[in-house]
Structure formats: structure tokens, C-alpha cells
Amino acid sequence: LLANQIFSQAVLILLPVVLMNAPDLMEFVKDATCVAFISQMDNLQNVGDDQVLINKHIEKMEADREEEAALEKLSMQLKELKAHVEKNELINILKQLDEEQTKMKELMQQEKELKVEKKELQELVEKEQAKQKALQVVVEKEQAK
């Protein structure tokens, strides 16, 4: 690249000297065309080098796109997995709530049964107290006689 620049500068400096020594106009045109053509050929080779660089850049961009696509795919799979885990967790929570609700219903039923038993026992106690009072009245009457 450095040598290319040095030779390019040399041609640019020596071109007027060489063209000045042309014997006729046709030689002048031929030499000028020759120099222009050769310098363009050098540029075309550089374009080839640039094309290689461009191709490498394109390949890198394609690799980056493929990597991004793979990462996107992994990201989607991760989201699906998280959703699946959350769904399973929600199902487990709902099962636990259902079990707790069943237990709660059982406890409420037991509470009702206990209230009924309590009421029955209170009624028995009241009857016994009433009998006891009646007996006490009878005993007092007997004692009073």
C-alpha cells in the first residue's frame, strides 16, 4: 500500500516530463492513455481487495444475524419455559387452594355439628335443671309437712 502510493506520486511527477518528449500528438495521446489505463488497472486491483474486505464484512454481518436469530430463538424458548413453569406453579397453587377449601368446608360442617350438639346438651342441662328445681320443690314441700 505504501509502495503503491510512492509509485503513484512518482508517475504523477514524471508524467509531464515524459509527455513533453512525445515526438508528435499521436504519441502524446498514446502515452497519456497508457498512463491513465495503467493507473486505472491499479485501482481495479484495489477494488478487488476492497471487495474481499466487503465480502468478509458481509460474512461477519451474516454470522452476527445468525447469532442474533439463535439468541432470539433461545429467548423465545426461555419465555415459553417460564410460562410453562408459571402455569405449573399456578396449577399447584390452585390445587392447594382447592384442598384448603375442602378442609374449610369440612371444618365448617364439624362446627355446625358441634353447635347442634352444644344446643342439644344445653337443652338437656336446662331439662335437668328444671327437674332438679322440681325435685327441690317437692323436697321442700315434704319437709314442710
mmCIF file with all atom_site columns, C-alpha atoms in Angstrom:
data_model
loop_
_atom_site.group_PDB
_atom_site.id
_atom_site.type_symbol
_atom_site.label_atom_id
_atom_site.label_alt_id
_atom_site.label_comp_id
_atom_site.label_asym_id
_atom_site.label_entity_id
_atom_site.label_seq_id
_atom_site.pdbx_PDB_ins_code
_atom_site.Cartn_x
_atom_site.Cartn_y
_atom_site.Cartn_z
_atom_site.occupancy
_atom_site.B_iso_or_equiv
_atom_site.pdbx_formal_charge
_atom_site.auth_seq_id
_atom_site.auth_comp_id
_atom_site.auth_asym_id
_atom_site.auth_atom_id
_atom_site.pdbx_PDB_model_num
ATOM 1   C CA . LEU A 1 1   ? 0.000   0.000   0.000   1.00 0.00 ? 1   LEU A CA 1
ATOM 2   C CA . LEU A 1 2   ? 2.854   2.366   0.863   1.00 0.00 ? 2   LEU A CA 1
ATOM 3   C CA . ALA A 1 3   ? 4.782   1.306   -2.256  1.00 0.00 ? 3   ALA A CA 1
ATOM 4   C CA . ASN A 1 4   ? 1.667   1.894   -4.313  1.00 0.00 ? 4   ASN A CA 1
ATOM 5   C CA . GLN A 1 5   ? 1.443   5.466   -3.045  1.00 0.00 ? 5   GLN A CA 1
ATOM 6   C CA . ILE A 1 6   ? 5.141   6.105   -3.718  1.00 0.00 ? 6   ILE A CA 1
ATOM 7   C CA . PHE A 1 7   ? 4.905   4.860   -7.306  1.00 0.00 ? 7   PHE A CA 1
ATOM 8   C CA . SER A 1 8   ? 1.720   6.799   -7.836  1.00 0.00 ? 8   SER A CA 1
ATOM 9   C CA . GLN A 1 9   ? 3.449   10.003  -6.737  1.00 0.00 ? 9   GLN A CA 1
ATOM 10  C CA . ALA A 1 10  ? 6.443   9.244   -8.959  1.00 0.00 ? 10  ALA A CA 1
ATOM 11  C CA . VAL A 1 11  ? 4.214   8.731   -12.017 1.00 0.00 ? 11  VAL A CA 1
ATOM 12  C CA . LEU A 1 12  ? 2.342   11.917  -11.242 1.00 0.00 ? 12  LEU A CA 1
ATOM 13  C CA . ILE A 1 13  ? 5.599   13.909  -11.021 1.00 0.00 ? 13  ILE A CA 1
ATOM 14  C CA . LEU A 1 14  ? 7.279   12.350  -14.064 1.00 0.00 ? 14  LEU A CA 1
ATOM 15  C CA . LEU A 1 15  ? 4.183   12.306  -16.302 1.00 0.00 ? 15  LEU A CA 1
ATOM 16  C CA . PRO A 1 16  ? 4.595   15.881  -17.627 1.00 0.00 ? 16  PRO A CA 1
ATOM 17  C CA . VAL A 1 17  ? 8.304   15.246  -18.376 1.00 0.00 ? 17  VAL A CA 1
ATOM 18  C CA . VAL A 1 18  ? 7.555   12.041  -20.321 1.00 0.00 ? 18  VAL A CA 1
ATOM 19  C CA . LEU A 1 19  ? 4.652   13.584  -22.215 1.00 0.00 ? 19  LEU A CA 1
ATOM 20  C CA . MET A 1 20  ? 6.770   16.631  -23.083 1.00 0.00 ? 20  MET A CA 1
ATOM 21  C CA . ASN A 1 21  ? 9.199   14.442  -25.001 1.00 0.00 ? 21  ASN A CA 1
ATOM 22  C CA . ALA A 1 22  ? 6.493   12.974  -27.266 1.00 0.00 ? 22  ALA A CA 1
ATOM 23  C CA . PRO A 1 23  ? 7.528   13.475  -30.963 1.00 0.00 ? 23  PRO A CA 1
ATOM 24  C CA . ASP A 1 24  ? 4.005   14.056  -32.217 1.00 0.00 ? 24  ASP A CA 1
ATOM 25  C CA . LEU A 1 25  ? 0.461   14.434  -30.946 1.00 0.00 ? 25  LEU A CA 1
ATOM 26  C CA . MET A 1 26  ? -0.450  10.793  -31.566 1.00 0.00 ? 26  MET A CA 1
ATOM 27  C CA . GLU A 1 27  ? 2.421   9.629   -29.327 1.00 0.00 ? 27  GLU A CA 1
ATOM 28  C CA . PHE A 1 28  ? 1.336   12.155  -26.697 1.00 0.00 ? 28  PHE A CA 1
ATOM 29  C CA . VAL A 1 29  ? -2.234  10.794  -26.730 1.00 0.00 ? 29  VAL A CA 1
ATOM 30  C CA . LYS A 1 30  ? -0.969  7.178   -26.709 1.00 0.00 ? 30  LYS A CA 1
ATOM 31  C CA . ASP A 1 31  ? 1.335   7.795   -23.721 1.00 0.00 ? 31  ASP A CA 1
ATOM 32  C CA . ALA A 1 32  ? -1.341  9.728   -21.801 1.00 0.00 ? 32  ALA A CA 1
ATOM 33  C CA . THR A 1 33  ? -3.903  6.976   -22.466 1.00 0.00 ? 33  THR A CA 1
ATOM 34  C CA . CYS A 1 34  ? -1.371  4.343   -21.429 1.00 0.00 ? 34  CYS A CA 1
ATOM 35  C CA . VAL A 1 35  ? -0.666  6.066   -18.090 1.00 0.00 ? 35  VAL A CA 1
ATOM 36  C CA . ALA A 1 36  ? -4.376  6.577   -17.422 1.00 0.00 ? 36  ALA A CA 1
ATOM 37  C CA . PHE A 1 37  ? -5.119  2.934   -18.285 1.00 0.00 ? 37  PHE A CA 1
ATOM 38  C CA . ILE A 1 38  ? -2.332  1.534   -16.102 1.00 0.00 ? 38  ILE A CA 1
ATOM 39  C CA . SER A 1 39  ? -3.339  3.714   -13.146 1.00 0.00 ? 39  SER A CA 1
ATOM 40  C CA . GLN A 1 40  ? -6.937  2.541   -13.570 1.00 0.00 ? 40  GLN A CA 1
ATOM 41  C CA . MET A 1 41  ? -5.774  -1.090  -13.613 1.00 0.00 ? 41  MET A CA 1
ATOM 42  C CA . ASP A 1 42  ? -4.092  -0.479  -10.277 1.00 0.00 ? 42  ASP A CA 1
ATOM 43  C CA . ASN A 1 43  ? -7.352  0.952   -8.921  1.00 0.00 ? 43  ASN A CA 1
ATOM 44  C CA . LEU A 1 44  ? -9.245  -2.102  -10.182 1.00 0.00 ? 44  LEU A CA 1
ATOM 45  C CA . GLN A 1 45  ? -6.888  -4.347  -8.200  1.00 0.00 ? 45  GLN A CA 1
ATOM 46  C CA . ASN A 1 46  ? -7.580  -2.225  -5.143  1.00 0.00 ? 46  ASN A CA 1
ATOM 47  C CA . VAL A 1 47  ? -11.296 -2.628  -5.800  1.00 0.00 ? 47  VAL A CA 1
ATOM 48  C CA . GLY A 1 48  ? -10.710 -6.389  -5.701  1.00 0.00 ? 48  GLY A CA 1
ATOM 49  C CA . ASP A 1 49  ? -9.023  -6.014  -2.319  1.00 0.00 ? 49  ASP A CA 1
ATOM 50  C CA . ASP A 1 50  ? -11.883 -3.837  -1.165  1.00 0.00 ? 50  ASP A CA 1
ATOM 51  C CA . GLN A 1 51  ? -14.321 -6.445  -2.446  1.00 0.00 ? 51  GLN A CA 1
ATOM 52  C CA . VAL A 1 52  ? -12.583 -9.066  -0.299  1.00 0.00 ? 52  VAL A CA 1
ATOM 53  C CA . LEU A 1 53  ? -12.922 -6.772  2.706   1.00 0.00 ? 53  LEU A CA 1
ATOM 54  C CA . ILE A 1 54  ? -16.565 -6.136  1.856   1.00 0.00 ? 54  ILE A CA 1
ATOM 55  C CA . ASN A 1 55  ? -17.194 -9.870  1.492   1.00 0.00 ? 55  ASN A CA 1
ATOM 56  C CA . LYS A 1 56  ? -15.579 -10.508 4.867   1.00 0.00 ? 56  LYS A CA 1
ATOM 57  C CA . HIS A 1 57  ? -17.710 -7.773  6.386   1.00 0.00 ? 57  HIS A CA 1
ATOM 58  C CA . ILE A 1 58  ? -20.849 -9.253  4.807   1.00 0.00 ? 58  ILE A CA 1
ATOM 59  C CA . GLU A 1 59  ? -19.932 -12.715 6.119   1.00 0.00 ? 59  GLU A CA 1
ATOM 60  C CA . LYS A 1 60  ? -19.425 -11.259 9.586   1.00 0.00 ? 60  LYS A CA 1
ATOM 61  C CA . MET A 1 61  ? -22.781 -9.487  9.379   1.00 0.00 ? 61  MET A CA 1
ATOM 62  C CA . GLU A 1 62  ? -24.468 -12.740 8.296   1.00 0.00 ? 62  GLU A CA 1
ATOM 63  C CA . ALA A 1 63  ? -22.807 -14.593 11.167  1.00 0.00 ? 63  ALA A CA 1
ATOM 64  C CA . ASP A 1 64  ? -23.997 -11.857 13.536  1.00 0.00 ? 64  ASP A CA 1
ATOM 65  C CA . ARG A 1 65  ? -27.540 -12.172 12.137  1.00 0.00 ? 65  ARG A CA 1
ATOM 66  C CA . GLU A 1 66  ? -27.438 -15.942 12.587  1.00 0.00 ? 66  GLU A CA 1
ATOM 67  C CA . GLU A 1 67  ? -26.197 -15.469 16.136  1.00 0.00 ? 67  GLU A CA 1
ATOM 68  C CA . GLU A 1 68  ? -28.949 -12.927 16.823  1.00 0.00 ? 68  GLU A CA 1
ATOM 69  C CA . ALA A 1 69  ? -31.529 -15.326 15.389  1.00 0.00 ? 69  ALA A CA 1
ATOM 70  C CA . ALA A 1 70  ? -30.194 -18.124 17.594  1.00 0.00 ? 70  ALA A CA 1
ATOM 71  C CA . LEU A 1 71  ? -30.307 -15.822 20.624  1.00 0.00 ? 71  LEU A CA 1
ATOM 72  C CA . GLU A 1 72  ? -33.854 -14.769 19.740  1.00 0.00 ? 72  GLU A CA 1
ATOM 73  C CA . LYS A 1 73  ? -34.857 -18.418 19.437  1.00 0.00 ? 73  LYS A CA 1
ATOM 74  C CA . LEU A 1 74  ? -33.287 -19.181 22.826  1.00 0.00 ? 74  LEU A CA 1
ATOM 75  C CA . SER A 1 75  ? -35.032 -16.162 24.296  1.00 0.00 ? 75  SER A CA 1
ATOM 76  C CA . MET A 1 76  ? -38.400 -17.374 22.984  1.00 0.00 ? 76  MET A CA 1
ATOM 77  C CA . GLN A 1 77  ? -37.748 -20.872 24.362  1.00 0.00 ? 77  GLN A CA 1
ATOM 78  C CA . LEU A 1 78  ? -36.845 -19.345 27.725  1.00 0.00 ? 78  LEU A CA 1
ATOM 79  C CA . LYS A 1 79  ? -40.083 -17.313 27.737  1.00 0.00 ? 79  LYS A CA 1
ATOM 80  C CA . GLU A 1 80  ? -42.083 -20.440 26.877  1.00 0.00 ? 80  GLU A CA 1
ATOM 81  C CA . LEU A 1 81  ? -40.334 -22.351 29.645  1.00 0.00 ? 81  LEU A CA 1
ATOM 82  C CA . LYS A 1 82  ? -41.027 -19.563 32.138  1.00 0.00 ? 82  LYS A CA 1
ATOM 83  C CA . ALA A 1 83  ? -44.679 -19.500 31.080  1.00 0.00 ? 83  ALA A CA 1
ATOM 84  C CA . HIS A 1 84  ? -44.844 -23.272 31.483  1.00 0.00 ? 84  HIS A CA 1
ATOM 85  C CA . VAL A 1 85  ? -43.259 -23.071 34.941  1.00 0.00 ? 85  VAL A CA 1
ATOM 86  C CA . GLU A 1 86  ? -45.622 -20.257 35.937  1.00 0.00 ? 86  GLU A CA 1
ATOM 87  C CA . LYS A 1 87  ? -48.567 -22.272 34.637  1.00 0.00 ? 87  LYS A CA 1
ATOM 88  C CA . ASN A 1 88  ? -47.463 -25.295 36.676  1.00 0.00 ? 88  ASN A CA 1
ATOM 89  C CA . GLU A 1 89  ? -46.977 -23.115 39.738  1.00 0.00 ? 89  GLU A CA 1
ATOM 90  C CA . LEU A 1 90  ? -50.464 -21.649 39.276  1.00 0.00 ? 90  LEU A CA 1
ATOM 91  C CA . ILE A 1 91  ? -51.907 -25.142 38.899  1.00 0.00 ? 91  ILE A CA 1
ATOM 92  C CA . ASN A 1 92  ? -50.180 -26.204 42.119  1.00 0.00 ? 92  ASN A CA 1
ATOM 93  C CA . ILE A 1 93  ? -51.453 -23.110 43.913  1.00 0.00 ? 93  ILE A CA 1
ATOM 94  C CA . LEU A 1 94  ? -54.986 -23.787 42.660  1.00 0.00 ? 94  LEU A CA 1
ATOM 95  C CA . LYS A 1 95  ? -54.742 -27.387 43.866  1.00 0.00 ? 95  LYS A CA 1
ATOM 96  C CA . GLN A 1 96  ? -53.601 -26.185 47.280  1.00 0.00 ? 96  GLN A CA 1
ATOM 97  C CA . LEU A 1 97  ? -56.444 -23.664 47.403  1.00 0.00 ? 97  LEU A CA 1
ATOM 98  C CA . ASP A 1 98  ? -58.913 -26.385 46.459  1.00 0.00 ? 98  ASP A CA 1
ATOM 99  C CA . GLU A 1 99  ? -57.566 -28.653 49.213  1.00 0.00 ? 99  GLU A CA 1
ATOM 100 C CA . GLU A 1 100 ? -57.761 -25.816 51.721  1.00 0.00 ? 100 GLU A CA 1
ATOM 101 C CA . GLN A 1 101 ? -61.299 -25.022 50.613  1.00 0.00 ? 101 GLN A CA 1
ATOM 102 C CA . THR A 1 102 ? -62.278 -28.675 51.086  1.00 0.00 ? 102 THR A CA 1
ATOM 103 C CA . LYS A 1 103 ? -60.725 -28.672 54.560  1.00 0.00 ? 103 LYS A CA 1
ATOM 104 C CA . MET A 1 104 ? -62.528 -25.434 55.333  1.00 0.00 ? 104 MET A CA 1
ATOM 105 C CA . LYS A 1 105 ? -65.870 -26.951 54.293  1.00 0.00 ? 105 LYS A CA 1
ATOM 106 C CA . GLU A 1 106 ? -65.179 -29.994 56.473  1.00 0.00 ? 106 GLU A CA 1
ATOM 107 C CA . LEU A 1 107 ? -64.333 -27.748 59.417  1.00 0.00 ? 107 LEU A CA 1
ATOM 108 C CA . MET A 1 108 ? -67.477 -25.689 58.863  1.00 0.00 ? 108 MET A CA 1
ATOM 109 C CA . GLN A 1 109 ? -69.549 -28.887 58.781  1.00 0.00 ? 109 GLN A CA 1
ATOM 110 C CA . GLN A 1 110 ? -67.887 -30.048 62.005  1.00 0.00 ? 110 GLN A CA 1
ATOM 111 C CA . GLU A 1 111 ? -68.598 -26.652 63.537  1.00 0.00 ? 111 GLU A CA 1
ATOM 112 C CA . LYS A 1 112 ? -72.291 -26.945 62.619  1.00 0.00 ? 112 LYS A CA 1
ATOM 113 C CA . GLU A 1 113 ? -72.442 -30.435 64.107  1.00 0.00 ? 113 GLU A CA 1
ATOM 114 C CA . LEU A 1 114 ? -70.749 -29.197 67.266  1.00 0.00 ? 114 LEU A CA 1
ATOM 115 C CA . LYS A 1 115 ? -73.224 -26.302 67.536  1.00 0.00 ? 115 LYS A CA 1
ATOM 116 C CA . VAL A 1 116 ? -76.107 -28.737 67.207  1.00 0.00 ? 116 VAL A CA 1
ATOM 117 C CA . GLU A 1 117 ? -74.533 -30.966 69.893  1.00 0.00 ? 117 GLU A CA 1
ATOM 118 C CA . LYS A 1 118 ? -73.972 -27.943 72.104  1.00 0.00 ? 118 LYS A CA 1
ATOM 119 C CA . LYS A 1 119 ? -77.575 -26.865 71.690  1.00 0.00 ? 119 LYS A CA 1
ATOM 120 C CA . GLU A 1 120 ? -78.797 -30.378 72.495  1.00 0.00 ? 120 GLU A CA 1
ATOM 121 C CA . LEU A 1 121 ? -76.545 -30.514 75.564  1.00 0.00 ? 121 LEU A CA 1
ATOM 122 C CA . GLN A 1 122 ? -77.780 -27.095 76.702  1.00 0.00 ? 122 GLN A CA 1
ATOM 123 C CA . GLU A 1 123 ? -81.362 -28.296 76.325  1.00 0.00 ? 123 GLU A CA 1
ATOM 124 C CA . LEU A 1 124 ? -80.541 -31.417 78.359  1.00 0.00 ? 124 LEU A CA 1
ATOM 125 C CA . VAL A 1 125 ? -78.859 -29.287 81.010  1.00 0.00 ? 125 VAL A CA 1
ATOM 126 C CA . GLU A 1 126 ? -81.898 -26.992 81.137  1.00 0.00 ? 126 GLU A CA 1
ATOM 127 C CA . LYS A 1 127 ? -84.225 -30.023 81.454  1.00 0.00 ? 127 LYS A CA 1
ATOM 128 C CA . GLU A 1 128 ? -82.073 -31.473 84.218  1.00 0.00 ? 128 GLU A CA 1
ATOM 129 C CA . GLN A 1 129 ? -82.013 -28.118 85.988  1.00 0.00 ? 129 GLN A CA 1
ATOM 130 C CA . ALA A 1 130 ? -85.788 -27.904 85.644  1.00 0.00 ? 130 ALA A CA 1
ATOM 131 C CA . LYS A 1 131 ? -86.120 -31.459 87.048  1.00 0.00 ? 131 LYS A CA 1
ATOM 132 C CA . GLN A 1 132 ? -83.750 -30.573 89.855  1.00 0.00 ? 132 GLN A CA 1
ATOM 133 C CA . LYS A 1 133 ? -85.802 -27.487 90.722  1.00 0.00 ? 133 LYS A CA 1
ATOM 134 C CA . ALA A 1 134 ? -88.982 -29.538 90.583  1.00 0.00 ? 134 ALA A CA 1
ATOM 135 C CA . LEU A 1 135 ? -87.431 -32.132 92.882  1.00 0.00 ? 135 LEU A CA 1
ATOM 136 C CA . GLN A 1 136 ? -86.224 -29.440 95.205  1.00 0.00 ? 136 GLN A CA 1
ATOM 137 C CA . VAL A 1 137 ? -89.724 -28.000 95.360  1.00 0.00 ? 137 VAL A CA 1
ATOM 138 C CA . VAL A 1 138 ? -91.113 -31.470 96.125  1.00 0.00 ? 138 VAL A CA 1
ATOM 139 C CA . VAL A 1 139 ? -88.448 -31.997 98.794  1.00 0.00 ? 139 VAL A CA 1
ATOM 140 C CA . GLU A 1 140 ? -89.225 -28.626 100.357 1.00 0.00 ? 140 GLU A CA 1
ATOM 141 C CA . LYS A 1 141 ? -92.944 -29.443 100.400 1.00 0.00 ? 141 LYS A CA 1
ATOM 142 C CA . GLU A 1 142 ? -92.199 -32.797 102.010 1.00 0.00 ? 142 GLU A CA 1
ATOM 143 C CA . GLN A 1 143 ? -90.027 -31.166 104.592 1.00 0.00 ? 143 GLN A CA 1
ATOM 144 C CA . ALA A 1 144 ? -92.677 -28.566 105.265 1.00 0.00 ? 144 ALA A CA 1
ATOM 145 C CA . LYS A 1 145 ? -95.236 -31.232 106.128 1.00 0.00 ? 145 LYS A CA 1
#
